[in-house]
Coordinates of C-alpha atoms in Angstrom, one line a residue:
M1 CA -47.9 -36.6 30.3
L2 CA -50.1 -40.0 29.8
L3 CA -52.0 -40.4 26.6
P4 CA -55.4 -42.2 26.3
A5 CA -55.0 -45.9 25.4
S6 CA -56.7 -44.9 22.0
V7 CA -54.7 -42.5 21.0
L8 CA -51.7 -44.8 21.5
A9 CA -53.3 -47.2 19.9
Q10 CA -53.8 -45.1 16.7
Q11 CA -50.1 -44.3 16.6
A12 CA -49.4 -48.1 17.0
D13 CA -51.5 -48.9 14.0
R14 CA -49.9 -46.2 11.8
D15 CA -46.4 -47.2 12.6
V16 CA -47.2 -51.0 11.7
A17 CA -48.8 -49.5 8.5
R18 CA -45.6 -47.2 7.7
Q19 CA -43.5 -50.4 8.5
A20 CA -45.6 -52.8 6.2
A21 CA -46.0 -50.3 3.1
I22 CA -42.4 -49.4 2.8
H23 CA -40.1 -52.1 1.2
P24 CA -37.5 -53.2 3.5
V25 CA -34.2 -52.2 1.6
S26 CA -31.7 -49.8 2.4
T27 CA -29.0 -50.8 -0.6
A28 CA -29.2 -51.5 -4.1
A29 CA -28.4 -55.2 -3.4
D30 CA -31.2 -55.4 -0.8
M31 CA -33.7 -54.4 -3.6
R32 CA -32.1 -56.8 -5.9
L33 CA -32.6 -59.7 -3.7
W34 CA -36.1 -58.4 -2.9
L35 CA -37.1 -58.4 -6.6
S36 CA -35.4 -61.6 -7.4
R37 CA -38.6 -63.1 -5.6
V38 CA -41.2 -61.5 -7.4
P39 CA -42.7 -63.3 -10.4
M40 CA -42.2 -61.8 -13.5
T41 CA -44.9 -61.4 -16.3
R42 CA -43.9 -63.6 -19.1
D43 CA -46.8 -64.1 -21.1
F44 CA -49.0 -61.0 -23.0
P45 CA -52.1 -60.8 -24.8
P46 CA -51.6 -60.5 -28.6
D47 CA -52.6 -56.7 -28.3
F48 CA -50.7 -55.6 -25.8
E49 CA -47.7 -53.5 -27.1
T50 CA -50.7 -52.2 -30.0
M51 CA -52.8 -51.1 -27.4
L52 CA -50.2 -49.5 -24.8
R53 CA -48.9 -47.3 -27.9
G54 CA -52.2 -46.8 -29.4
Q55 CA -53.5 -45.3 -26.1
A56 CA -50.5 -43.3 -25.0
S57 CA -52.3 -39.9 -25.4
L58 CA -55.2 -40.8 -23.2
Y59 CA -53.2 -41.7 -20.2
V60 CA -50.7 -40.6 -17.6
I61 CA -48.8 -42.6 -15.2
E62 CA -48.2 -40.6 -11.8
I63 CA -45.7 -41.7 -9.0
S64 CA -45.2 -40.4 -5.4
T65 CA -41.7 -40.2 -4.6
A66 CA -39.2 -38.7 -1.8
P67 CA -35.9 -38.0 -1.4
G68 CA -33.3 -41.1 -1.0
C69 CA -35.9 -43.5 -1.5
L70 CA -34.3 -46.4 -3.4
P71 CA -37.4 -48.3 -4.5
C72 CA -38.8 -44.6 -5.8
G73 CA -35.6 -44.3 -7.8
D74 CA -35.5 -47.8 -9.1
L75 CA -39.8 -47.4 -10.3
W76 CA -38.9 -44.2 -11.7
T77 CA -36.1 -45.6 -13.8
K78 CA -38.4 -48.4 -14.9
L79 CA -41.6 -45.9 -16.0
L80 CA -38.9 -44.0 -17.8
A81 CA -38.3 -46.7 -19.8
F82 CA -42.0 -47.8 -20.4
R83 CA -42.3 -44.2 -21.4
G84 CA -39.4 -44.4 -23.8
R85 CA -41.1 -47.9 -25.3
Y86 CA -44.8 -46.9 -25.4
G87 CA -45.0 -42.7 -25.3
W88 CA -47.0 -42.7 -22.0
Q89 CA -46.4 -39.4 -20.0
V90 CA -44.7 -40.1 -16.6
R91 CA -45.1 -37.5 -13.9
T92 CA -44.7 -36.9 -10.1
L93 CA -47.1 -36.5 -7.4
R94 CA -47.0 -34.3 -4.5
Q95 CA -47.2 -36.2 -1.2
D96 CA -50.2 -35.0 -0.2
E97 CA -52.0 -35.5 -3.5
A98 CA -50.5 -39.6 -3.0
A99 CA -52.1 -39.6 0.2
L100 CA -55.5 -38.6 -1.0
R101 CA -55.5 -41.2 -3.5
S102 CA -54.4 -44.1 -1.2
G103 CA -57.1 -43.1 1.2
R104 CA -59.8 -42.9 -1.4
L105 CA -59.2 -46.3 -2.5
G106 CA -58.4 -47.8 0.9
L107 CA -54.9 -48.8 0.1
P108 CA -53.0 -49.4 3.4
W109 CA -49.9 -47.1 2.0
V110 CA -48.3 -44.5 3.9
G111 CA -45.0 -44.3 2.3
H112 CA -43.2 -44.4 -1.5
P113 CA -43.6 -45.2 -4.1
V114 CA -47.0 -45.7 -5.6
A115 CA -47.6 -45.5 -9.2
W116 CA -51.0 -44.7 -10.8
V117 CA -52.5 -44.8 -14.2
R118 CA -55.3 -42.1 -15.1
P119 CA -56.8 -40.7 -17.8
L120 CA -55.6 -37.3 -18.6
A121 CA -59.2 -35.8 -19.2
D122 CA -60.8 -37.1 -15.9
P123 CA -58.0 -36.8 -12.8
G124 CA -60.5 -38.3 -10.6
R125 CA -60.4 -41.7 -12.1
M126 CA -57.3 -43.6 -11.0
V127 CA -56.0 -47.0 -10.9
P128 CA -52.7 -48.1 -9.1
I129 CA -50.0 -50.2 -10.9
A130 CA -47.2 -50.3 -8.5
I131 CA -46.6 -50.1 -4.7
G132 CA -43.0 -49.9 -4.2
T133 CA -40.9 -51.0 -7.2
D134 CA -41.6 -54.0 -9.6
H135 CA -40.1 -55.9 -12.7
G136 CA -40.5 -53.5 -15.8
A137 CA -42.6 -56.4 -17.4
N138 CA -45.3 -56.5 -14.4
I139 CA -45.5 -52.5 -14.6
A140 CA -46.4 -52.9 -18.3
R141 CA -48.9 -55.7 -17.3
N142 CA -50.5 -53.4 -14.7
A143 CA -50.6 -50.3 -16.9
W144 CA -52.2 -52.4 -19.6
L145 CA -54.6 -53.6 -17.2
A146 CA -55.5 -50.3 -15.7
A147 CA -56.0 -48.8 -19.3
R148 CA -58.7 -51.6 -19.8
M149 CA -60.0 -51.3 -16.6
L150 CA -60.7 -47.3 -17.0
T151 CA -62.1 -48.1 -20.2
G152 CA -64.8 -50.4 -19.6
A153 CA -63.2 -53.8 -18.4
R154 CA -65.0 -55.1 -15.4
A155 CA -62.6 -54.1 -12.8
A156 CA -63.0 -57.6 -11.0
V157 CA -61.1 -59.1 -14.1
G158 CA -58.1 -56.3 -13.7
V159 CA -58.1 -56.8 -9.9
R160 CA -57.6 -60.7 -9.9
A161 CA -55.0 -60.5 -12.6
M162 CA -52.9 -57.9 -10.5
S163 CA -53.6 -60.0 -7.3
K164 CA -52.2 -62.9 -8.9
F165 CA -48.8 -61.2 -9.2
T166 CA -48.5 -57.8 -7.0
G167 CA -49.3 -56.8 -3.7
I168 CA -51.5 -53.9 -4.7
V169 CA -54.5 -56.1 -3.9
G170 CA -54.9 -59.0 -1.3
V171 CA -55.7 -62.3 -2.5
R172 CA -59.2 -63.5 -1.4
A173 CA -60.0 -66.7 0.8
P174 CA -60.8 -69.6 -1.3
A175 CA -64.6 -69.9 -1.7
S176 CA -66.0 -72.9 0.3
P177 CA -67.3 -75.8 -1.7
N178 CA -70.4 -75.9 0.5
R179 CA -72.8 -73.6 -1.3
K180 CA -75.7 -74.0 0.9
G181 CA -74.4 -71.0 3.4
R182 CA -74.7 -68.7 0.6

């Protein structure tokens, strides 16, 4: 049976997305090596800890996961440490809900894990804070940024800050110094 070229192209696109979205780690050593190349946040605003603890009752972090997923286990462990330190709730998501969320935001994700911050009172508003695993400090920084964006800080500010350190959002090409074309 021959399939139309468009069907084959769609499948190829899905396969490429699947391979790109899932961290290429199969052992704990591979994951540690991968994480060793990820920059870690070291500078935090003065209100960082106070704000995270003070807003714990307003937000929940939800994570997609799958059995046998090494980055899922690593991220889950770091989110539980975050919960212990700042008091935020942490829950798992069903795979279908995670896929819907990613689709709504246009994320190129088909795998696990993805962690989201959302207001407890509004399940329709959410901000992704981790795709794959990350350093605990970066997860805390991203949760802080997500809470800021969900309470009125300009999204562009938070997205720019996340793009500086994470793969959640792409970095825009530098603007041309030639302003005549604008």
